[in-house]
Amino acid sequence: RILTGSLDRTAKIWDVSTGKQLRTLRGHSGGIRSVAFSSDGTKVITGSLDNTAKIWNALFDTGTLVLGPHSAYLWSTDISPDGKRIAYTAEAVTNASGKDRVSYLAVVEDISLSGSRTSSTPIVLSRGLTLGDRGPVFSPTGDRVAFWAWDRSYQAGLWLAAVDGSETVQLTSGGADMYPQFSPDGQRLAFESGRSGNLDIWVIDLK
């Protein structure tokens, strides 16, 4: 299956082999900027211009979990392998530049419920070390998140953090390194880089 999101405020699930549309997910009041399946394919997360994220059952028409509204739209969403956390970028205040400014930062949130609300406070992973973050993705074991960010020298590089916001480290610097993805064993990151003058795919070892 393939999942798509659209500015028409819907997400759609498609059959790869036939090209047929299987389901349409309706409920956002703004266009959808990011979508992702859970690792087991049973859940879908969408981030929207209506400043909310929604978690849907990918198999049946049941209720959705709404996260937000936030102060700005959410994007670059991902679901942890165990389905208990989500990662996304959202508007937040950082003083990494020397003064408070609003930017988009990588966030992890526990989506287990306490009543009708999520049971934890969203955790900002970069802890004031970056000027702005993008593209958080969970490791296959779900205990780490990789993302790319602009550091204080205004260069785009890769970062890695534990899901509780600890152990945040910068993995690359001095280049335009973006869009990390973990290998299936979690030991490497593939990413897009412009450091050679072209847009190439690079791989780094995390051991």
Coordinates of C-alpha atoms in Angstrom, one line a residue:
R1 CA 0.0 0.0 0.0
I2 CA 0.9 3.6 -0.6
L3 CA -0.2 6.5 1.5
T4 CA -0.6 10.1 0.2
G5 CA -1.7 13.4 1.6
S6 CA -3.1 16.3 -0.2
L7 CA -4.0 20.0 0.1
D8 CA -7.6 18.9 -0.5
R9 CA -7.5 18.0 3.3
T10 CA -7.7 14.2 2.7
A11 CA -5.2 11.4 2.9
K12 CA -5.6 8.3 0.7
I13 CA -4.5 4.7 0.9
W14 CA -3.8 3.0 -2.4
D15 CA -3.1 -0.5 -3.6
V16 CA 0.3 -0.6 -5.2
S17 CA -0.3 -3.5 -7.5
T18 CA -3.6 -2.3 -9.0
G19 CA -3.4 1.5 -8.4
K20 CA -6.9 1.4 -6.9
Q21 CA -7.8 3.7 -4.1
L22 CA -8.6 1.7 -1.0
R23 CA -9.6 4.4 1.6
T24 CA -10.0 8.1 1.9
L25 CA -9.3 9.6 5.4
R26 CA -11.3 12.8 6.0
G27 CA -11.4 15.0 9.1
H28 CA -8.7 17.7 8.7
S29 CA -9.8 21.3 8.1
G30 CA -6.5 22.2 6.4
G31 CA -4.3 20.6 3.8
I32 CA -2.2 17.6 4.8
R33 CA 1.6 18.2 4.6
S34 CA 2.9 14.8 5.9
V35 CA 1.8 11.2 6.2
A36 CA 3.3 8.0 7.6
F37 CA 2.3 4.4 8.2
S38 CA 3.1 2.7 11.5
S39 CA 5.7 -0.1 11.1
D40 CA 2.9 -2.8 11.3
G41 CA 0.7 -1.0 8.8
T42 CA -2.3 -0.7 11.1
K43 CA -2.1 3.0 11.9
V44 CA -1.7 6.2 9.8
I45 CA -0.5 9.6 11.1
T46 CA -1.2 12.8 9.3
G47 CA 0.2 16.3 9.9
S48 CA -1.9 19.2 8.7
L49 CA -2.1 22.9 8.0
D50 CA -4.9 23.0 10.5
N51 CA -2.2 22.7 13.2
T52 CA -3.2 19.2 14.3
A53 CA -1.9 15.7 13.8
K54 CA -4.3 12.8 13.6
I55 CA -3.8 9.1 14.1
W56 CA -6.1 6.9 12.1
N57 CA -6.8 3.1 12.0
A58 CA -5.5 2.2 8.6
L59 CA -7.7 -0.9 8.3
F60 CA -11.1 0.2 9.6
D61 CA -13.3 3.3 9.8
T62 CA -13.0 4.0 13.5
G63 CA -12.3 7.1 15.6
T64 CA -9.2 9.1 15.3
L65 CA -6.8 10.5 18.0
V66 CA -6.3 14.2 17.5
L67 CA -3.0 15.9 18.7
G68 CA -3.3 19.6 19.0
P69 CA -4.1 22.2 18.0
H70 CA -0.6 23.5 18.1
S71 CA 0.6 27.1 17.4
A72 CA 1.5 26.2 13.8
Y73 CA 1.1 23.3 11.4
L74 CA 2.8 20.0 11.9
W75 CA 4.9 18.1 9.4
S76 CA 7.6 15.4 9.0
T77 CA 5.5 12.9 11.1
D78 CA 6.6 9.4 12.0
I79 CA 5.3 6.7 14.4
S80 CA 7.5 4.6 16.6
P81 CA 7.7 0.8 15.8
D82 CA 5.7 0.0 19.0
G83 CA 3.0 2.5 18.1
K84 CA 3.4 4.4 21.4
R85 CA 5.1 7.6 20.3
I86 CA 5.1 10.0 17.4
A87 CA 7.8 12.3 16.1
Y88 CA 7.1 15.5 14.2
T89 CA 8.4 19.0 13.7
A90 CA 6.4 21.8 15.3
E91 CA 6.7 25.5 16.0
A92 CA 8.6 26.2 19.3
V93 CA 10.9 28.9 20.8
T94 CA 14.7 28.4 20.8
N95 CA 17.5 30.6 21.9
A96 CA 20.2 28.8 20.0
S97 CA 21.0 31.9 17.9
G98 CA 21.6 33.9 21.1
K99 CA 18.1 35.3 21.5
D100 CA 14.6 33.8 21.7
R101 CA 13.2 33.1 18.3
V102 CA 10.4 30.9 16.9
S103 CA 11.5 28.0 14.7
Y104 CA 10.4 24.4 13.8
L105 CA 11.9 21.8 16.2
A106 CA 11.9 18.0 16.3
V107 CA 9.5 16.7 18.9
V108 CA 8.6 13.3 20.3
E109 CA 5.3 12.8 22.1
D110 CA 3.8 9.8 23.9
I111 CA 0.4 9.0 22.4
S112 CA -0.9 6.8 25.2
L113 CA -4.0 8.3 26.6
S114 CA -5.1 9.7 30.0
G115 CA -8.8 10.3 29.5
S116 CA -9.2 12.0 26.1
R117 CA -5.7 13.5 26.1
T118 CA -2.2 12.3 25.5
S119 CA -0.5 11.4 28.8
S120 CA 2.8 13.3 28.4
T121 CA 4.3 16.6 27.5
P122 CA 6.0 16.8 24.0
I123 CA 9.8 16.6 24.3
V124 CA 12.0 18.8 22.1
L125 CA 15.0 16.7 21.0
S126 CA 17.5 19.4 20.1
R127 CA 17.5 21.1 23.5
G128 CA 18.4 24.6 22.2
L129 CA 21.4 23.3 20.2
T130 CA 20.0 24.0 16.7
L131 CA 18.4 26.8 14.8
G132 CA 15.7 24.7 13.3
D133 CA 14.9 21.0 12.8
R134 CA 13.3 18.8 10.1
G135 CA 12.5 15.2 9.3
P136 CA 12.6 13.2 12.6
V137 CA 12.5 9.4 12.1
F138 CA 12.5 6.6 14.6
S139 CA 15.2 3.9 14.7
P140 CA 13.9 0.3 14.1
T141 CA 14.1 -0.3 17.9
G142 CA 12.2 2.9 18.6
D143 CA 14.7 4.2 21.2
R144 CA 16.4 6.8 19.1
V145 CA 15.4 9.5 16.6
A146 CA 17.4 10.9 13.8
F147 CA 16.7 14.3 12.3
W148 CA 18.4 17.0 10.3
A149 CA 18.9 20.6 11.5
W150 CA 20.6 23.9 10.9
D151 CA 23.4 24.3 13.4
R152 CA 24.7 27.5 14.8
S153 CA 27.0 27.9 11.8
Y154 CA 23.9 27.8 9.5
Q155 CA 24.9 24.5 8.0
A156 CA 22.5 21.6 7.6
G157 CA 23.6 18.4 9.4
L158 CA 22.4 15.2 10.9
W159 CA 21.5 14.7 14.6
L160 CA 20.7 11.8 16.8
A161 CA 18.8 11.7 20.1
A162 CA 17.3 9.3 22.6
V163 CA 13.5 9.5 22.6
D164 CA 13.5 11.0 26.1
G165 CA 15.5 14.0 24.7
S166 CA 18.8 12.9 26.2
E167 CA 22.1 12.0 24.4
T168 CA 21.5 14.5 21.6
V169 CA 24.6 14.5 19.4
Q170 CA 25.5 16.1 16.0
L171 CA 26.5 13.4 13.6
T172 CA 27.6 15.5 10.6
S173 CA 28.7 19.1 10.0
G174 CA 30.0 21.3 7.2
G175 CA 27.6 20.1 4.5
A176 CA 24.1 20.2 3.4
D177 CA 23.0 16.9 4.9
M178 CA 19.3 16.2 5.1
Y179 CA 16.5 13.6 5.2
P180 CA 18.0 10.7 7.2
Q181 CA 16.6 7.2 7.1
F182 CA 17.8 4.2 9.2
S183 CA 18.9 0.9 7.8
P184 CA 16.7 -2.0 8.8
D185 CA 19.3 -3.1 11.5
G186 CA 19.5 0.5 12.8
Q187 CA 23.3 0.6 12.4
R188 CA 23.5 3.0 9.6
L189 CA 21.9 6.2 8.3
A190 CA 21.3 7.0 4.6
F191 CA 20.8 10.6 3.8
E192 CA 20.7 13.2 1.0
S193 CA 23.7 15.5 0.9
G194 CA 24.9 18.4 -1.3
R195 CA 28.4 18.5 0.1
S196 CA 29.9 17.3 -3.2
G197 CA 28.2 19.9 -5.2
N198 CA 25.5 17.5 -6.3
L199 CA 22.5 15.9 -4.5
D200 CA 23.8 12.5 -3.7
I201 CA 22.9 9.7 -1.3
W202 CA 25.4 9.1 1.5
V203 CA 25.6 6.5 4.2
I204 CA 27.2 6.8 7.7
D205 CA 27.9 4.1 10.3
L206 CA 26.3 4.6 13.7
K207 CA 28.4 1.9 15.6

